[in-house]
mmCIF file of C-alpha atoms in Angstrom:
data_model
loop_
_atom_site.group_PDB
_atom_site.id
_atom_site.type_symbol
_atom_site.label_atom_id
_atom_site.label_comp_id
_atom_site.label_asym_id
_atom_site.label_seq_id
_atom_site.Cartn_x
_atom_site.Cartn_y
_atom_site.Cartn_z
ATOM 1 C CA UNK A 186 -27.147 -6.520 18.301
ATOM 2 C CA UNK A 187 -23.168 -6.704 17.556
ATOM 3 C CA UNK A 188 -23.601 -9.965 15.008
ATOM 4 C CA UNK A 189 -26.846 -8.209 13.188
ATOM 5 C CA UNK A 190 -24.315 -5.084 12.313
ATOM 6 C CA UNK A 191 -21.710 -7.156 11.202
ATOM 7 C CA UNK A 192 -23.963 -8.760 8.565
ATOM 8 C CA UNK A 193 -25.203 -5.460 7.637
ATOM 9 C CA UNK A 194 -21.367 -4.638 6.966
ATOM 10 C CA UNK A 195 -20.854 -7.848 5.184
ATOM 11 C CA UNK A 196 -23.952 -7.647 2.806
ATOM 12 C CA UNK A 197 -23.274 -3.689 1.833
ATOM 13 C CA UNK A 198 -19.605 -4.806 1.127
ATOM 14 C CA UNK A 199 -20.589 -7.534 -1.023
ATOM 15 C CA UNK A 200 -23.168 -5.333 -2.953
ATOM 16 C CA UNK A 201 -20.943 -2.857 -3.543
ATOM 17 C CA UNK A 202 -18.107 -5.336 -4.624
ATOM 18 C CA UNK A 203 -20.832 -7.104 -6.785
ATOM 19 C CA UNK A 204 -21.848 -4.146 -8.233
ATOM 20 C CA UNK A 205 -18.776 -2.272 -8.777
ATOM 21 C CA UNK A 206 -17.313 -5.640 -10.398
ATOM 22 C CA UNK A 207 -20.473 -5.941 -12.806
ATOM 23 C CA UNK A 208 -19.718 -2.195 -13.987
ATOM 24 C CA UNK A 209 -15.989 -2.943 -14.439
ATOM 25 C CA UNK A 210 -16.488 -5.937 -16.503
ATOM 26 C CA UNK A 211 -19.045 -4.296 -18.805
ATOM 27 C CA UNK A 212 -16.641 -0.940 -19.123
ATOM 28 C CA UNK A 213 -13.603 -3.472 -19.808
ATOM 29 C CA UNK A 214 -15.785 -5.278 -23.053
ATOM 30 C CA UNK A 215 -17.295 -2.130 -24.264
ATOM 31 C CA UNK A 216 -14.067 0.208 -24.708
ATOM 32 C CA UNK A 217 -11.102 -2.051 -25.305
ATOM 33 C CA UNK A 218 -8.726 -0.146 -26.732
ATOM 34 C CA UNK A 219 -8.861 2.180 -23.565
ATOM 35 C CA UNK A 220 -9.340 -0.530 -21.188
ATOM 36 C CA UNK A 221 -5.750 -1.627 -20.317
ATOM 37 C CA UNK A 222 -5.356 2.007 -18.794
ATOM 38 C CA UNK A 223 -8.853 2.339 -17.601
ATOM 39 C CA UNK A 224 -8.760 -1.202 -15.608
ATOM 40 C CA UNK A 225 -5.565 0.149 -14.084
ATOM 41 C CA UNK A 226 -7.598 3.091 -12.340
ATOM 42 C CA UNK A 227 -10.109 0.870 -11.998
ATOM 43 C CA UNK A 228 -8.120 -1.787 -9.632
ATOM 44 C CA UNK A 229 -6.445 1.669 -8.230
ATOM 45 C CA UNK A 230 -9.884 2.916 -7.031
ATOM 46 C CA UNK A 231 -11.015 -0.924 -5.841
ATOM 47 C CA UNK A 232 -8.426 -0.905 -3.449
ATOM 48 C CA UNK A 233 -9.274 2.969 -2.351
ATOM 49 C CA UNK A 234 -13.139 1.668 -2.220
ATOM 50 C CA UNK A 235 -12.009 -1.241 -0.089
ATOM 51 C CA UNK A 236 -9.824 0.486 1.831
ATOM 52 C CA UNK A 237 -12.831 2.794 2.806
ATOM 53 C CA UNK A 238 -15.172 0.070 3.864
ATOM 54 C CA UNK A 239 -12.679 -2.317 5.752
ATOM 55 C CA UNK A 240 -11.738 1.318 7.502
ATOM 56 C CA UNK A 241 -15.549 1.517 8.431
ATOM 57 C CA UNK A 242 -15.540 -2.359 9.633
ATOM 58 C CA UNK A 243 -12.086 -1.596 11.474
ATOM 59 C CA UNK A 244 -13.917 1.377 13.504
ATOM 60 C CA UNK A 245 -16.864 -0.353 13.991
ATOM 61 C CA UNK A 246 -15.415 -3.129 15.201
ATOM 62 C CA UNK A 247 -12.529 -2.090 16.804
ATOM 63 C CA UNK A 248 -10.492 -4.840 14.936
ATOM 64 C CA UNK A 249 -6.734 -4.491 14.488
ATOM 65 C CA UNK A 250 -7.097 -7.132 11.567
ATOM 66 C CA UNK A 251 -9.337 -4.782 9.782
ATOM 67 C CA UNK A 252 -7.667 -1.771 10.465
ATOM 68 C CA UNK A 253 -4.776 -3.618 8.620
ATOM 69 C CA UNK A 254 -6.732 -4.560 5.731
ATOM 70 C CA UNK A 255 -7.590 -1.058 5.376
ATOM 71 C CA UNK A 256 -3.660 0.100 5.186
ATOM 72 C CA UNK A 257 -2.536 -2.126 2.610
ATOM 73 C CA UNK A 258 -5.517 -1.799 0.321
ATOM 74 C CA UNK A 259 -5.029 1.788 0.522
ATOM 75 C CA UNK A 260 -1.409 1.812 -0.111
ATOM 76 C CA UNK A 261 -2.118 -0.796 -3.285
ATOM 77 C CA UNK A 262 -4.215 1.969 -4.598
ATOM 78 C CA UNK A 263 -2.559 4.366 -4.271
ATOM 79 C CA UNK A 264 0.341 2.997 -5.470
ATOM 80 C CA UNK A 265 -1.624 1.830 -8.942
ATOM 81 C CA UNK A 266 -2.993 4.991 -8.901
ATOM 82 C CA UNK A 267 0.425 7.171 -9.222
ATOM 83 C CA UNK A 268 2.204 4.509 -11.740
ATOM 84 C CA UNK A 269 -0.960 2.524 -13.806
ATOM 85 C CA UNK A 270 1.223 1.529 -16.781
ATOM 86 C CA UNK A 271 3.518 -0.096 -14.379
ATOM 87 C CA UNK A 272 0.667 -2.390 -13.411
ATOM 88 C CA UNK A 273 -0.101 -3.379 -16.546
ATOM 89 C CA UNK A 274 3.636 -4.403 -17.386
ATOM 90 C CA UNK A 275 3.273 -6.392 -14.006
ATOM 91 C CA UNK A 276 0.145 -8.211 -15.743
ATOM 92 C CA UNK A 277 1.935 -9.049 -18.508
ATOM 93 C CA UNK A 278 4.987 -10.787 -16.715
ATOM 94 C CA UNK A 279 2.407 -12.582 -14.535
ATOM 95 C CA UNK A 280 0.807 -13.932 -17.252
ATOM 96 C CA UNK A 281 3.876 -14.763 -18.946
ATOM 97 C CA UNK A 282 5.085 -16.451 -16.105
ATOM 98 C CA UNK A 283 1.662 -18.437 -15.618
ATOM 99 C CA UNK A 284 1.333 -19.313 -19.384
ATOM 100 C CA UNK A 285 5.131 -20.949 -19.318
ATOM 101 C CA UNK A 286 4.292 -22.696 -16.176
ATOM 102 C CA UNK A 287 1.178 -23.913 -17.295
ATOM 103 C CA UNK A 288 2.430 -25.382 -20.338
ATOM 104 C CA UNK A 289 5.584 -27.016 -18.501
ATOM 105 C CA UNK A 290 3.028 -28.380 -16.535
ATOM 106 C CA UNK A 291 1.020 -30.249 -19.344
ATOM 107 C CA UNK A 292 4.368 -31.068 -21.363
ATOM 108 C CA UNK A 293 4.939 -33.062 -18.094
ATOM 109 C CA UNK A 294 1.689 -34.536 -17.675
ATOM 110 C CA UNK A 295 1.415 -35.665 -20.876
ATOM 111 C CA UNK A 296 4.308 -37.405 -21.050
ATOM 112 C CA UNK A 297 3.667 -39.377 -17.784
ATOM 113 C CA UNK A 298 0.162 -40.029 -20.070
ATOM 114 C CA UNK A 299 2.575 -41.521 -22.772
ATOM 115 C CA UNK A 300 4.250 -43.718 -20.218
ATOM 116 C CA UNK A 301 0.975 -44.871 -18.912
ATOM 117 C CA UNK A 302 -0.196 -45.953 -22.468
ATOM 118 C CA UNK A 303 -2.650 -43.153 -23.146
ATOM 119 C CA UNK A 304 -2.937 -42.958 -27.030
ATOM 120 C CA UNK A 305 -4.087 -39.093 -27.132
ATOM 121 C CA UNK A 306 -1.174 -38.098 -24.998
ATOM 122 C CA UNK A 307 0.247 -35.951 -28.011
ATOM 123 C CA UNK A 308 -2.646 -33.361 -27.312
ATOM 124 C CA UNK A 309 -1.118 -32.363 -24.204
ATOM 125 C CA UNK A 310 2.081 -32.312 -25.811
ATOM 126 C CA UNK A 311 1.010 -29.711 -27.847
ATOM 127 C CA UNK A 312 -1.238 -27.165 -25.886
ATOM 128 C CA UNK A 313 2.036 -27.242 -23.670
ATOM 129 C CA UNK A 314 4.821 -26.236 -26.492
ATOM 130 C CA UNK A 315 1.540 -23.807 -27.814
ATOM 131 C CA UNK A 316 1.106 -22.797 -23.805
ATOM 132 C CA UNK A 317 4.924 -22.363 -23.587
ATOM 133 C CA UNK A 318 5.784 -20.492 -26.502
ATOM 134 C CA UNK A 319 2.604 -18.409 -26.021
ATOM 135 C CA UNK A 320 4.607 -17.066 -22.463
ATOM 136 C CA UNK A 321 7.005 -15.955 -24.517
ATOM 137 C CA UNK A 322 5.777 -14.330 -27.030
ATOM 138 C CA UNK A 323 3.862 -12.195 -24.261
ATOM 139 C CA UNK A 324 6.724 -9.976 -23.425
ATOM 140 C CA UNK A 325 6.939 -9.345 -27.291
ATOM 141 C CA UNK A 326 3.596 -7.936 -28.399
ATOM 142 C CA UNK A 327 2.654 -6.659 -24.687
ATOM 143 C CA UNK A 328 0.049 -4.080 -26.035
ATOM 144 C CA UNK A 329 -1.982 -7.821 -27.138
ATOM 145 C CA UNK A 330 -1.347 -9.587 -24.194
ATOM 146 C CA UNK A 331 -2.846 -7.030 -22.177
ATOM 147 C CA UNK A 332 -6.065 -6.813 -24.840
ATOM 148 C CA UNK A 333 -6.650 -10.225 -24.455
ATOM 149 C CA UNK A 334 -6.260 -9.889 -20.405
ATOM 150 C CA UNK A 335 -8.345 -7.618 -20.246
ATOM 151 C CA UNK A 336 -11.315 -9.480 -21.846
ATOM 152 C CA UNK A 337 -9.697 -12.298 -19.527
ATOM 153 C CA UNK A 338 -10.298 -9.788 -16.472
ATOM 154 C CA UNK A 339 -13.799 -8.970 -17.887
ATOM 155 C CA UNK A 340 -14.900 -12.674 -17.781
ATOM 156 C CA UNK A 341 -13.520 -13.158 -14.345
ATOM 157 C CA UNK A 342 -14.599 -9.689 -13.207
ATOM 158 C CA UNK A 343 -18.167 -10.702 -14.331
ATOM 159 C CA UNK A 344 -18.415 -13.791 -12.340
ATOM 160 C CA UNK A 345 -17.325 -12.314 -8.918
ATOM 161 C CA UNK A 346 -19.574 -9.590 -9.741
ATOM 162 C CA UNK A 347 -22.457 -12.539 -10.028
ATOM 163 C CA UNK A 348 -21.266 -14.195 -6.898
ATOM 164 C CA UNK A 349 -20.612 -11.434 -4.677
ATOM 165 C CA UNK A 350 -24.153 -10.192 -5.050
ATOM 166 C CA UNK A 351 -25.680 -13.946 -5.173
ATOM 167 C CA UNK A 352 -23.778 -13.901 -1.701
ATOM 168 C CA UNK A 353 -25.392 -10.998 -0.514
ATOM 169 C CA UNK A 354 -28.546 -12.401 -1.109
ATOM 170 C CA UNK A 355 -27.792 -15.198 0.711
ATOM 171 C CA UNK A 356 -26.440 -13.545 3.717
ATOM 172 C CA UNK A 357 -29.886 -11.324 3.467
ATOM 173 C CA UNK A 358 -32.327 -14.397 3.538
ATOM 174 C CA UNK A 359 -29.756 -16.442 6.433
ATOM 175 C CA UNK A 360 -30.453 -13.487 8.980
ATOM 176 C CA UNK A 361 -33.876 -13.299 8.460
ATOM 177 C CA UNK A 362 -34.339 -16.564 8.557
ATOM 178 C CA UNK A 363 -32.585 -16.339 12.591
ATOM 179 C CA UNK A 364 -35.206 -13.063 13.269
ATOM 180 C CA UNK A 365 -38.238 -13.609 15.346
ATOM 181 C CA UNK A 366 -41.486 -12.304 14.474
ATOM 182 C CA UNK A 367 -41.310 -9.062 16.762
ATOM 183 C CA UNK A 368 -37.834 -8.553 15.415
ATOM 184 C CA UNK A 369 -34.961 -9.620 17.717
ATOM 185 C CA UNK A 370 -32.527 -12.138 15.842
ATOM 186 C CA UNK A 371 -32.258 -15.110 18.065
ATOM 187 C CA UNK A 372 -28.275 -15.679 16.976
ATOM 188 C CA UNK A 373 -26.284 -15.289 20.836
ATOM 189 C CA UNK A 374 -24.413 -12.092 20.827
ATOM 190 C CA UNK A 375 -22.263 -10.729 23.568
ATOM 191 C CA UNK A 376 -25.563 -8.245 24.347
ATOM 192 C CA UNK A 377 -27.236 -11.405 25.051
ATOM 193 C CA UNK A 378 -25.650 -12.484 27.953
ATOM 194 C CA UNK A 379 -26.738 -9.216 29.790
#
């Protein structure tokens, strides 16, 4: 049936994503000093990978929404692909960015704490002049801001890694759950109907 192939799609996807996030993140803490580079192929190749299978769901499906997916992942990889410094100098102005707006955002929050009477409302203070000046410093010593991103990246790489295949599983034991004993999934599908 149509909706038992979907979930096929869906589960392989998330394996693979799983998977190929798990290997990142351990090939991003094991060779740091060539990991700023490597991550850049490694994003570049993520979007070629998921270019590939949202170009098999597209077909598949015949789904124009897919079909766009599959365009703009594969230009993004591409495009990281031919220039992967120029990511990595894009990492370090986002994080820049995020640091200083992140600590403007506690400086402010703490001092609304101050207004309200909390007594520990100098903490915040702090972390958001540290938070601030931190942003820009970043543009300064690049080469560590994108070391300590990419440990960053390996954390959060690690975790989607965990939940994409946790997902998987769970997709696996929801369809089998909707199967019958000779096999047919009881789920309505457009074969169904006929």
């Amino acid at each position: 049936t149509r909706s038992l192939v979907g979930s096929v799609d869906v589960y392989k996807r998330q394996v693979l994503q799983g998977v190929f996030a798990l290997i990142a993140s351990i090939l991003l803490v094991v060779w740091p000093g060539h990991s700023a580079v490597v991550f850049s192929y490694l994003v570049g190749f993520w979007f070629l990978a998921d270019a590939a299978l949202a170009l098999i769901a597209s077909v598949r499906r015949k789904s124009g929404l897919a079909l766009g997916h599959t365009i703009l992942s594969a230009l993004l990889g591409i495009l990281i692909l031919a220039a992967p410094k120029a990511l990595l100098g894009f990492l370090v102005v986002v994080m820049s960015i995020g640091a200083v707006l992140f600590g403007a955002g506690v400086i402010l929050v703490s001092v609304l704490m101050r207004s309200l009477g909390v007594r520990s409302w100098w903490l915040g203070l702090v972390l958001g002049i540290a938070a601030v000046f931190a942003g820009f410093l970043m543009p300064v010593f690049p080469a560590d801001t994108i070391t300590i991103g990419m440990y960053l990246a390996a954390f959060l790489l690690a975790i989607y890694g965990v939940l994409s295949l946790m997902l998987a599983r769970r997709i696996t034991t929801t369809f089998r759950a909707f199967r019958t004993q000779n096999g047919h999934c009881l789920l309505y599908t457009s074969d169904a109907a006929d």
